[in-house]
Structures are given as structure tokens and as C-alpha cells.
């Protein structure tokens, strides 16, 4: 198969390099990745300036844009034909539940699915700081065809796991609702400006049998199918015609 690899940690990141190494023997691998760390950029897209792209090797490109840009320019301009899949990761840190909204890793996979290309986001959590991406990369390699089969137009796959030498198995999961306890510091600088600094905190989630958070905490690989398109909250069908005033 032909696959496009990207990420949000940036070109040369260890998780991306592990995927390149483990997928290249059996697949035609293209790489289009940001030239900087783009963690937390969500589905940002560059529209007001050109993208600067540098070819660093055969089918290897470094891009000044964001993860969604990399998916777009890779599939539309840098590849001879559309890939069988876009794989984003392996991210340094989990993208569990509500994290998906903020994740550049997830955005790159989402961008693929919006154009009918299978998109797979892969992320690893670590409690030890060892960041052993090998076992999770092997799972992607060994199950690539099945992972692609779970994708659909406007649906991408989000994979999460802990940094473990082996796993108890895998679970199909739903994204958990996370409760973030983040904060920000404000600094009144001598230059007359106020500066705000993000301070990360704990990110809580309920331990429910069907969610991705629980699966990862219990030593399983979590696989979620996620809608790419916004979904209506509903509940508006019984609103009366005179509910809103017209000017």
C-alpha cells in the first residue's frame, strides 16, 4: 500500500521515525510533516501565506504549515496518486476523548477523512518517560488493512495506548469526556504588555467500560471511530415559529 505519514510533534520526531522504520519495508511511505512542534493547534489551516516545503529525501518533505496543511498538500500536490491511508503520529502524549478537539495529530487524520481518504491518528501515553513507540507501531503495521476498513468518508480512526512492552489486547471504544484542570499565569512585563502562559494541569475522565480512557489505563490499545463532521445537538424540532424575533 501507499501511505502518507504526518504528525504534530514535527519532522524527525521519534514517534514518526518509528512508523517510517516499521512501515517502509512493506509499503510505499511518503512523509510530509511540520517543520516545528505543532502540538495543540487543533484543525488550524494556513490560508494567508504560502507554505514553505523542503524535500529532505526520497518521498520525504518538511513543511512550514500545520498538520492539516501537511495532509492537504501531501495528498493534493506532493503525491502522484491518493494514498491508501494517511497515518498521523505516533504522537508523544495521548489524544484521549476531548483531547481530540485540541489535537493536531487528530486533525491531520480528520483532514484526510473529509476528502474521502482513510485517516488514522495514533498516540502514546507514557508514565515512565521511556517513550517506547515500537509495540504500538507494530500494532498499526500488523493491522493496517483492518484499521483502514474501519474508516469511512467523514469518519477517522483514533488509536491510543500506554507506553508498555506488550498489551492485554485491544478494545473498540468511545471518546471519554475529559475534565481539564488547567490554568494560566499572567505576567505584567516591563515592555508594557501582559503575557499569558499556559499551565497544564490534570485531565480527569470517568472510568467507564466503553471509553478510551479506561481502555488505556487498563493496558489495552484503544481504537475509536470518530466523526469528522460537526453533529447537530438536535432538540430544535419543537421550537415554535415565533421563538425568535425578526428585525
PDB file of C-alpha atoms in Angstrom:
ATOM      1  CA  UNK A   1       0.000   0.000   0.000  1.00  0.00           C
ATOM      2  CA  UNK A   2       0.901   3.654  -0.288  1.00  0.00           C
ATOM      3  CA  UNK A   3       0.639   5.668   2.922  1.00  0.00           C
ATOM      4  CA  UNK A   4       1.230   9.284   3.851  1.00  0.00           C
ATOM      5  CA  UNK A   5       2.741   9.836   7.294  1.00  0.00           C
ATOM      6  CA  UNK A   6       2.497  13.099   9.193  1.00  0.00           C
ATOM      7  CA  UNK A   7       2.283  14.283  12.807  1.00  0.00           C
ATOM      8  CA  UNK A   8       2.086  17.344  15.032  1.00  0.00           C
ATOM      9  CA  UNK A   9       5.309  16.804  17.014  1.00  0.00           C
ATOM     10  CA  UNK A  10       7.308  17.826  13.966  1.00  0.00           C
ATOM     11  CA  UNK A  11       9.587  16.353  11.326  1.00  0.00           C
ATOM     12  CA  UNK A  12      12.129  13.977  12.853  1.00  0.00           C
ATOM     13  CA  UNK A  13      10.097  13.231  15.994  1.00  0.00           C
ATOM     14  CA  UNK A  14      10.734   9.779  17.444  1.00  0.00           C
ATOM     15  CA  UNK A  15       7.169   8.516  17.029  1.00  0.00           C
ATOM     16  CA  UNK A  16       7.124   9.455  13.359  1.00  0.00           C
ATOM     17  CA  UNK A  17      10.551   7.932  12.773  1.00  0.00           C
ATOM     18  CA  UNK A  18       9.382   4.669  14.343  1.00  0.00           C
ATOM     19  CA  UNK A  19       6.419   4.478  11.970  1.00  0.00           C
ATOM     20  CA  UNK A  20       8.678   5.200   8.995  1.00  0.00           C
ATOM     21  CA  UNK A  21      11.046   2.421  10.020  1.00  0.00           C
ATOM     22  CA  UNK A  22       8.362  -0.172  10.673  1.00  0.00           C
ATOM     23  CA  UNK A  23       6.128   0.536   7.654  1.00  0.00           C
ATOM     24  CA  UNK A  24       8.738   1.159   4.947  1.00  0.00           C
ATOM     25  CA  UNK A  25       9.720  -2.495   4.332  1.00  0.00           C
ATOM     26  CA  UNK A  26       6.193  -3.427   3.206  1.00  0.00           C
ATOM     27  CA  UNK A  27       4.665  -0.167   1.969  1.00  0.00           C
ATOM     28  CA  UNK A  28       5.436   2.893  -0.129  1.00  0.00           C
ATOM     29  CA  UNK A  29       5.801   5.602   2.503  1.00  0.00           C
ATOM     30  CA  UNK A  30       5.561   9.342   1.935  1.00  0.00           C
ATOM     31  CA  UNK A  31       6.298  11.758   4.773  1.00  0.00           C
ATOM     32  CA  UNK A  32       5.010  15.331   4.930  1.00  0.00           C
ATOM     33  CA  UNK A  33       5.432  16.721   8.435  1.00  0.00           C
ATOM     34  CA  UNK A  34       5.584  20.160  10.070  1.00  0.00           C
ATOM     35  CA  UNK A  35       8.996  21.773  10.428  1.00  0.00           C
ATOM     36  CA  UNK A  36       8.179  22.633  14.066  1.00  0.00           C
ATOM     37  CA  UNK A  37       6.232  21.320  17.041  1.00  0.00           C
ATOM     38  CA  UNK A  38       2.541  21.951  16.368  1.00  0.00           C
ATOM     39  CA  UNK A  39       1.067  20.312  19.464  1.00  0.00           C
ATOM     40  CA  UNK A  40      -2.347  21.680  20.387  1.00  0.00           C
ATOM     41  CA  UNK A  41      -3.007  23.530  17.118  1.00  0.00           C
ATOM     42  CA  UNK A  42      -6.233  21.584  16.530  1.00  0.00           C
ATOM     43  CA  UNK A  43      -7.525  21.829  12.944  1.00  0.00           C
ATOM     44  CA  UNK A  44      -5.703  25.037  12.114  1.00  0.00           C
ATOM     45  CA  UNK A  45      -5.149  25.707   8.424  1.00  0.00           C
ATOM     46  CA  UNK A  46      -2.780  28.131   6.683  1.00  0.00           C
ATOM     47  CA  UNK A  47      -4.729  30.445   4.383  1.00  0.00           C
ATOM     48  CA  UNK A  48      -2.971  33.837   4.412  1.00  0.00           C
ATOM     49  CA  UNK A  49       0.586  32.896   3.466  1.00  0.00           C
ATOM     50  CA  UNK A  50       2.342  30.326   1.272  1.00  0.00           C
ATOM     51  CA  UNK A  51       3.649  27.067   2.665  1.00  0.00           C
ATOM     52  CA  UNK A  52       7.403  26.551   2.513  1.00  0.00           C
ATOM     53  CA  UNK A  53       8.230  22.950   1.630  1.00  0.00           C
ATOM     54  CA  UNK A  54      11.673  21.362   1.658  1.00  0.00           C
ATOM     55  CA  UNK A  55      12.403  17.946   0.190  1.00  0.00           C
ATOM     56  CA  UNK A  56      14.781  16.140   2.532  1.00  0.00           C
ATOM     57  CA  UNK A  57      14.910  12.744   0.842  1.00  0.00           C
ATOM     58  CA  UNK A  58      13.011  10.375  -1.405  1.00  0.00           C
ATOM     59  CA  UNK A  59       9.294  10.963  -0.680  1.00  0.00           C
ATOM     60  CA  UNK A  60      10.264  12.987   2.427  1.00  0.00           C
ATOM     61  CA  UNK A  61       9.106  16.580   2.889  1.00  0.00           C
ATOM     62  CA  UNK A  62       9.315  19.160   5.664  1.00  0.00           C
ATOM     63  CA  UNK A  63       6.501  21.738   5.623  1.00  0.00           C
ATOM     64  CA  UNK A  64       6.152  25.141   7.301  1.00  0.00           C
ATOM     65  CA  UNK A  65       2.421  24.575   7.791  1.00  0.00           C
ATOM     66  CA  UNK A  66       0.249  22.819  10.339  1.00  0.00           C
ATOM     67  CA  UNK A  67      -0.689  19.120  10.453  1.00  0.00           C
ATOM     68  CA  UNK A  68      -3.884  19.600   8.420  1.00  0.00           C
ATOM     69  CA  UNK A  69      -1.833  21.540   5.853  1.00  0.00           C
ATOM     70  CA  UNK A  70       0.577  18.615   5.606  1.00  0.00           C
ATOM     71  CA  UNK A  71      -2.239  16.192   4.850  1.00  0.00           C
ATOM     72  CA  UNK A  72      -3.687  18.545   2.266  1.00  0.00           C
ATOM     73  CA  UNK A  73      -0.517  19.465   0.387  1.00  0.00           C
ATOM     74  CA  UNK A  74       0.767  15.902   0.589  1.00  0.00           C
ATOM     75  CA  UNK A  75      -2.318  14.264  -0.885  1.00  0.00           C
ATOM     76  CA  UNK A  76      -3.107  17.002  -3.414  1.00  0.00           C
ATOM     77  CA  UNK A  77       0.323  18.098  -4.638  1.00  0.00           C
ATOM     78  CA  UNK A  78       3.267  16.000  -3.490  1.00  0.00           C
ATOM     79  CA  UNK A  79       1.963  12.503  -4.228  1.00  0.00           C
ATOM     80  CA  UNK A  80       1.396  11.005  -7.667  1.00  0.00           C
ATOM     81  CA  UNK A  81      -1.906   9.485  -6.551  1.00  0.00           C
ATOM     82  CA  UNK A  82      -4.048   9.463  -3.425  1.00  0.00           C
ATOM     83  CA  UNK A  83      -2.679   7.255  -0.645  1.00  0.00           C
ATOM     84  CA  UNK A  84      -4.450   4.232   0.744  1.00  0.00           C
ATOM     85  CA  UNK A  85      -4.285   5.929   4.140  1.00  0.00           C
ATOM     86  CA  UNK A  86      -2.979   8.953   5.995  1.00  0.00           C
ATOM     87  CA  UNK A  87      -1.426   7.980   9.327  1.00  0.00           C
ATOM     88  CA  UNK A  88      -0.729  10.743  11.832  1.00  0.00           C
ATOM     89  CA  UNK A  89       1.642  10.065  14.720  1.00  0.00           C
ATOM     90  CA  UNK A  90       2.825   8.419  16.721  1.00  0.00           C
ATOM     91  CA  UNK A  91       2.114  11.369  18.985  1.00  0.00           C
ATOM     92  CA  UNK A  92       4.190  11.976  22.098  1.00  0.00           C
ATOM     93  CA  UNK A  93       1.264  12.012  24.533  1.00  0.00           C
ATOM     94  CA  UNK A  94      -2.264  10.674  24.461  1.00  0.00           C
ATOM     95  CA  UNK A  95      -5.148  12.123  22.485  1.00  0.00           C
ATOM     96  CA  UNK A  96      -7.938  10.658  24.539  1.00  0.00           C
ATOM     97  CA  UNK A  97     -11.566  11.736  24.442  1.00  0.00           C
ATOM     98  CA  UNK A  98     -11.960  15.512  24.458  1.00  0.00           C
ATOM     99  CA  UNK A  99      -8.236  15.838  23.647  1.00  0.00           C
ATOM    100  CA  UNK A 100      -9.257  15.163  20.045  1.00  0.00           C
ATOM    101  CA  UNK A 101     -10.654  18.703  19.787  1.00  0.00           C
ATOM    102  CA  UNK A 102      -7.245  20.249  20.505  1.00  0.00           C
ATOM    103  CA  UNK A 103      -5.056  17.699  18.768  1.00  0.00           C
ATOM    104  CA  UNK A 104      -3.063  18.456  15.635  1.00  0.00           C
ATOM    105  CA  UNK A 105      -2.454  14.722  15.363  1.00  0.00           C
ATOM    106  CA  UNK A 106      -6.182  14.020  15.156  1.00  0.00           C
ATOM    107  CA  UNK A 107      -6.686  16.977  12.804  1.00  0.00           C
ATOM    108  CA  UNK A 108      -4.332  15.529  10.196  1.00  0.00           C
ATOM    109  CA  UNK A 109      -6.339  12.284  10.166  1.00  0.00           C
ATOM    110  CA  UNK A 110      -9.617  14.216  10.167  1.00  0.00           C
ATOM    111  CA  UNK A 111      -8.474  16.268   7.171  1.00  0.00           C
ATOM    112  CA  UNK A 112      -7.899  13.056   5.245  1.00  0.00           C
ATOM    113  CA  UNK A 113     -11.349  11.699   6.077  1.00  0.00           C
ATOM    114  CA  UNK A 114     -13.004  14.944   4.949  1.00  0.00           C
ATOM    115  CA  UNK A 115     -11.649  14.175   1.478  1.00  0.00           C
ATOM    116  CA  UNK A 116     -12.595  10.504   1.479  1.00  0.00           C
ATOM    117  CA  UNK A 117      -9.129   9.205   2.379  1.00  0.00           C
ATOM    118  CA  UNK A 118      -8.799   6.814   5.335  1.00  0.00           C
ATOM    119  CA  UNK A 119      -7.308   8.744   8.252  1.00  0.00           C
ATOM    120  CA  UNK A 120      -5.687   7.133  11.289  1.00  0.00           C
ATOM    121  CA  UNK A 121      -4.389   9.058  14.315  1.00  0.00           C
ATOM    122  CA  UNK A 122      -2.010   7.238  16.675  1.00  0.00           C
ATOM    123  CA  UNK A 123      -0.926   8.474  20.116  1.00  0.00           C
ATOM    124  CA  UNK A 124       1.105   7.097  23.019  1.00  0.00           C
ATOM    125  CA  UNK A 125       0.945   7.960  26.711  1.00  0.00           C
ATOM    126  CA  UNK A 126       3.937   7.392  28.975  1.00  0.00           C
ATOM    127  CA  UNK A 127       4.066   7.140  32.754  1.00  0.00           C
ATOM    128  CA  UNK A 128       7.789   6.372  32.791  1.00  0.00           C
ATOM    129  CA  UNK A 129       9.159   8.751  30.164  1.00  0.00           C
ATOM    130  CA  UNK A 130      10.701   5.868  28.207  1.00  0.00           C
ATOM    131  CA  UNK A 131       8.573   6.525  25.097  1.00  0.00           C
ATOM    132  CA  UNK A 132       8.877   3.081  23.522  1.00  0.00           C
ATOM    133  CA  UNK A 133       6.869   3.526  20.323  1.00  0.00           C
ATOM    134  CA  UNK A 134       7.748   0.123  18.878  1.00  0.00           C
ATOM    135  CA  UNK A 135       4.889  -2.069  20.172  1.00  0.00           C
ATOM    136  CA  UNK A 136       2.175   0.406  19.138  1.00  0.00           C
ATOM    137  CA  UNK A 137       3.802   0.937  15.732  1.00  0.00           C
ATOM    138  CA  UNK A 138       3.839  -2.847  15.269  1.00  0.00           C
ATOM    139  CA  UNK A 139       0.106  -2.956  16.032  1.00  0.00           C
ATOM    140  CA  UNK A 140      -0.501  -0.408  13.271  1.00  0.00           C
ATOM    141  CA  UNK A 141       1.677  -2.365  10.831  1.00  0.00           C
ATOM    142  CA  UNK A 142       0.100  -5.728  11.590  1.00  0.00           C
ATOM    143  CA  UNK A 143      -3.471  -4.410  11.418  1.00  0.00           C
ATOM    144  CA  UNK A 144      -3.236  -1.690   8.790  1.00  0.00           C
ATOM    145  CA  UNK A 145      -5.787  -3.192   6.392  1.00  0.00           C
ATOM    146  CA  UNK A 146      -8.304  -3.729   9.190  1.00  0.00           C
ATOM    147  CA  UNK A 147      -7.756  -0.210  10.532  1.00  0.00           C
ATOM    148  CA  UNK A 148      -8.384   1.198   7.062  1.00  0.00           C
ATOM    149  CA  UNK A 149     -11.603  -0.834   6.850  1.00  0.00           C
ATOM    150  CA  UNK A 150     -12.893   0.986   9.949  1.00  0.00           C
ATOM    151  CA  UNK A 151     -12.523   4.344   8.202  1.00  0.00           C
ATOM    152  CA  UNK A 152     -15.194   5.911   6.046  1.00  0.00           C
ATOM    153  CA  UNK A 153     -15.932   9.253   4.464  1.00  0.00           C
ATOM    154  CA  UNK A 154     -16.175  11.694   7.394  1.00  0.00           C
ATOM    155  CA  UNK A 155     -15.040   9.014   9.873  1.00  0.00           C
ATOM    156  CA  UNK A 156     -11.450   8.590  11.043  1.00  0.00           C
ATOM    157  CA  UNK A 157      -9.810   6.195  13.496  1.00  0.00           C
ATOM    158  CA  UNK A 158      -8.196   7.390  16.726  1.00  0.00           C
ATOM    159  CA  UNK A 159      -5.765   4.994  18.439  1.00  0.00           C
ATOM    160  CA  UNK A 160      -4.348   5.432  21.941  1.00  0.00           C
ATOM    161  CA  UNK A 161      -2.191   3.262  24.177  1.00  0.00           C
ATOM    162  CA  UNK A 162       0.182   3.392  27.119  1.00  0.00           C
ATOM    163  CA  UNK A 163       3.953   3.074  26.833  1.00  0.00           C
ATOM    164  CA  UNK A 164       4.054  -0.674  27.559  1.00  0.00           C
ATOM    165  CA  UNK A 165       6.244  -3.527  26.271  1.00  0.00           C
ATOM    166  CA  UNK A 166       3.085  -5.518  25.486  1.00  0.00           C
ATOM    167  CA  UNK A 167      -0.672  -5.085  25.708  1.00  0.00           C
ATOM    168  CA  UNK A 168      -3.557  -7.080  27.168  1.00  0.00           C
ATOM    169  CA  UNK A 169      -5.368  -6.723  23.858  1.00  0.00           C
ATOM    170  CA  UNK A 170      -7.420  -4.089  22.095  1.00  0.00           C
ATOM    171  CA  UNK A 171     -10.834  -2.532  22.627  1.00  0.00           C
ATOM    172  CA  UNK A 172     -13.234  -0.647  20.403  1.00  0.00           C
ATOM    173  CA  UNK A 173     -14.088   2.428  22.446  1.00  0.00           C
ATOM    174  CA  UNK A 174     -15.929   5.734  22.530  1.00  0.00           C
ATOM    175  CA  UNK A 175     -14.129   9.008  23.329  1.00  0.00           C
ATOM    176  CA  UNK A 176     -14.244   9.923  27.018  1.00  0.00           C
ATOM    177  CA  UNK A 177     -15.466  13.293  28.252  1.00  0.00           C
ATOM    178  CA  UNK A 178     -12.443  14.897  29.916  1.00  0.00           C
ATOM    179  CA  UNK A 179     -12.404  17.462  32.711  1.00  0.00           C
ATOM    180  CA  UNK A 180      -9.379  19.733  32.361  1.00  0.00           C
ATOM    181  CA  UNK A 181      -7.893  21.426  35.423  1.00  0.00           C
ATOM    182  CA  UNK A 182      -5.568  23.750  33.521  1.00  0.00           C
ATOM    183  CA  UNK A 183      -4.650  27.288  34.490  1.00  0.00           C
ATOM    184  CA  UNK A 184      -2.821  30.300  33.097  1.00  0.00           C
ATOM    185  CA  UNK A 185      -0.295  32.707  34.561  1.00  0.00           C
ATOM    186  CA  UNK A 186      -0.395  36.404  33.724  1.00  0.00           C
ATOM    187  CA  UNK A 187       2.798  38.454  33.700  1.00  0.00           C
ATOM    188  CA  UNK A 188       2.887  42.240  33.584  1.00  0.00           C
ATOM    189  CA  UNK A 189       6.110  42.763  31.640  1.00  0.00           C
ATOM    190  CA  UNK A 190       8.392  45.814  31.714  1.00  0.00           C
ATOM    191  CA  UNK A 191       7.694  46.380  28.000  1.00  0.00           C
ATOM    192  CA  UNK A 192       4.131  47.393  28.861  1.00  0.00           C
ATOM    193  CA  UNK A 193       2.495  44.196  27.624  1.00  0.00           C
ATOM    194  CA  UNK A 194       0.667  41.490  29.530  1.00  0.00           C
ATOM    195  CA  UNK A 195       1.840  37.941  28.794  1.00  0.00           C
ATOM    196  CA  UNK A 196      -0.234  34.848  29.494  1.00  0.00           C
ATOM    197  CA  UNK A 197       1.444  31.469  29.991  1.00  0.00           C
ATOM    198  CA  UNK A 198      -0.498  28.217  29.765  1.00  0.00           C
ATOM    199  CA  UNK A 199      -0.011  25.896  32.741  1.00  0.00           C
ATOM    200  CA  UNK A 200      -1.095  22.334  32.230  1.00  0.00           C
ATOM    201  CA  UNK A 201      -2.928  20.508  34.975  1.00  0.00           C
ATOM    202  CA  UNK A 202      -4.680  17.213  35.463  1.00  0.00           C
ATOM    203  CA  UNK A 203      -7.125  15.925  32.867  1.00  0.00           C
ATOM    204  CA  UNK A 204      -9.723  13.749  34.535  1.00  0.00           C
ATOM    205  CA  UNK A 205     -12.100  11.293  32.876  1.00  0.00           C
ATOM    206  CA  UNK A 206     -14.689   8.804  34.127  1.00  0.00           C
ATOM    207  CA  UNK A 207     -13.710   5.159  34.316  1.00  0.00           C
ATOM    208  CA  UNK A 208     -16.388   3.664  32.093  1.00  0.00           C
ATOM    209  CA  UNK A 209     -16.033   0.277  30.481  1.00  0.00           C
ATOM    210  CA  UNK A 210     -16.625   1.541  26.953  1.00  0.00           C
ATOM    211  CA  UNK A 211     -14.409   4.633  26.817  1.00  0.00           C
ATOM    212  CA  UNK A 212     -10.886   5.149  25.524  1.00  0.00           C
ATOM    213  CA  UNK A 213      -9.542   6.494  28.817  1.00  0.00           C
ATOM    214  CA  UNK A 214     -10.419   3.298  30.705  1.00  0.00           C
ATOM    215  CA  UNK A 215      -9.025   1.025  27.997  1.00  0.00           C
ATOM    216  CA  UNK A 216      -5.678   2.819  28.019  1.00  0.00           C
ATOM    217  CA  UNK A 217      -5.458   2.888  31.820  1.00  0.00           C
ATOM    218  CA  UNK A 218      -6.128  -0.856  31.949  1.00  0.00           C
ATOM    219  CA  UNK A 219      -3.348  -1.711  29.491  1.00  0.00           C
ATOM    220  CA  UNK A 220      -5.332  -2.132  26.283  1.00  0.00           C
ATOM    221  CA  UNK A 221      -4.941  -0.455  22.916  1.00  0.00           C
ATOM    222  CA  UNK A 222      -7.944   1.800  22.355  1.00  0.00           C
ATOM    223  CA  UNK A 223      -9.441   2.087  18.864  1.00  0.00           C
ATOM    224  CA  UNK A 224     -12.211   4.662  18.314  1.00  0.00           C
ATOM    225  CA  UNK A 225     -14.162   5.594  15.189  1.00  0.00           C
ATOM    226  CA  UNK A 226     -14.682   9.358  15.290  1.00  0.00           C
ATOM    227  CA  UNK A 227     -16.935  11.581  13.185  1.00  0.00           C
ATOM    228  CA  UNK A 228     -15.067  14.286  11.308  1.00  0.00           C
ATOM    229  CA  UNK A 229     -18.108  16.464  10.643  1.00  0.00           C
ATOM    230  CA  UNK A 230     -19.839  18.553  13.337  1.00  0.00           C
ATOM    231  CA  UNK A 231     -23.021  16.864  14.547  1.00  0.00           C
ATOM    232  CA  UNK A 232     -26.196  18.712  15.465  1.00  0.00           C
ATOM    233  CA  UNK A 233     -27.242  18.606  19.114  1.00  0.00           C
ATOM    234  CA  UNK A 234     -30.855  18.232  17.971  1.00  0.00           C
ATOM    235  CA  UNK A 235     -33.757  19.211  20.191  1.00  0.00           C
ATOM    236  CA  UNK A 236     -34.925  22.036  17.938  1.00  0.00           C
ATOM    237  CA  UNK A 237     -37.811  20.396  16.115  1.00  0.00           C
ATOM    238  CA  UNK A 238     -40.442  21.509  18.636  1.00  0.00           C
ATOM    239  CA  UNK A 239     -39.327  25.145  18.827  1.00  0.00           C
ATOM    240  CA  UNK A 240     -42.294  27.366  17.826  1.00  0.00           C
ATOM    241  CA  UNK A 241     -42.152  29.537  14.726  1.00  0.00           C
ATOM    242  CA  UNK A 242     -42.260  32.734  16.811  1.00  0.00           C
ATOM    243  CA  UNK A 243     -39.338  31.725  19.070  1.00  0.00           C
ATOM    244  CA  UNK A 244     -37.025  34.329  17.509  1.00  0.00           C
ATOM    245  CA  UNK A 245     -37.890  37.941  16.770  1.00  0.00           C
ATOM    246  CA  UNK A 246     -37.087  39.102  13.267  1.00  0.00           C
ATOM    247  CA  UNK A 247     -35.816  42.655  12.635  1.00  0.00           C
TER     248      UNK A 247
END
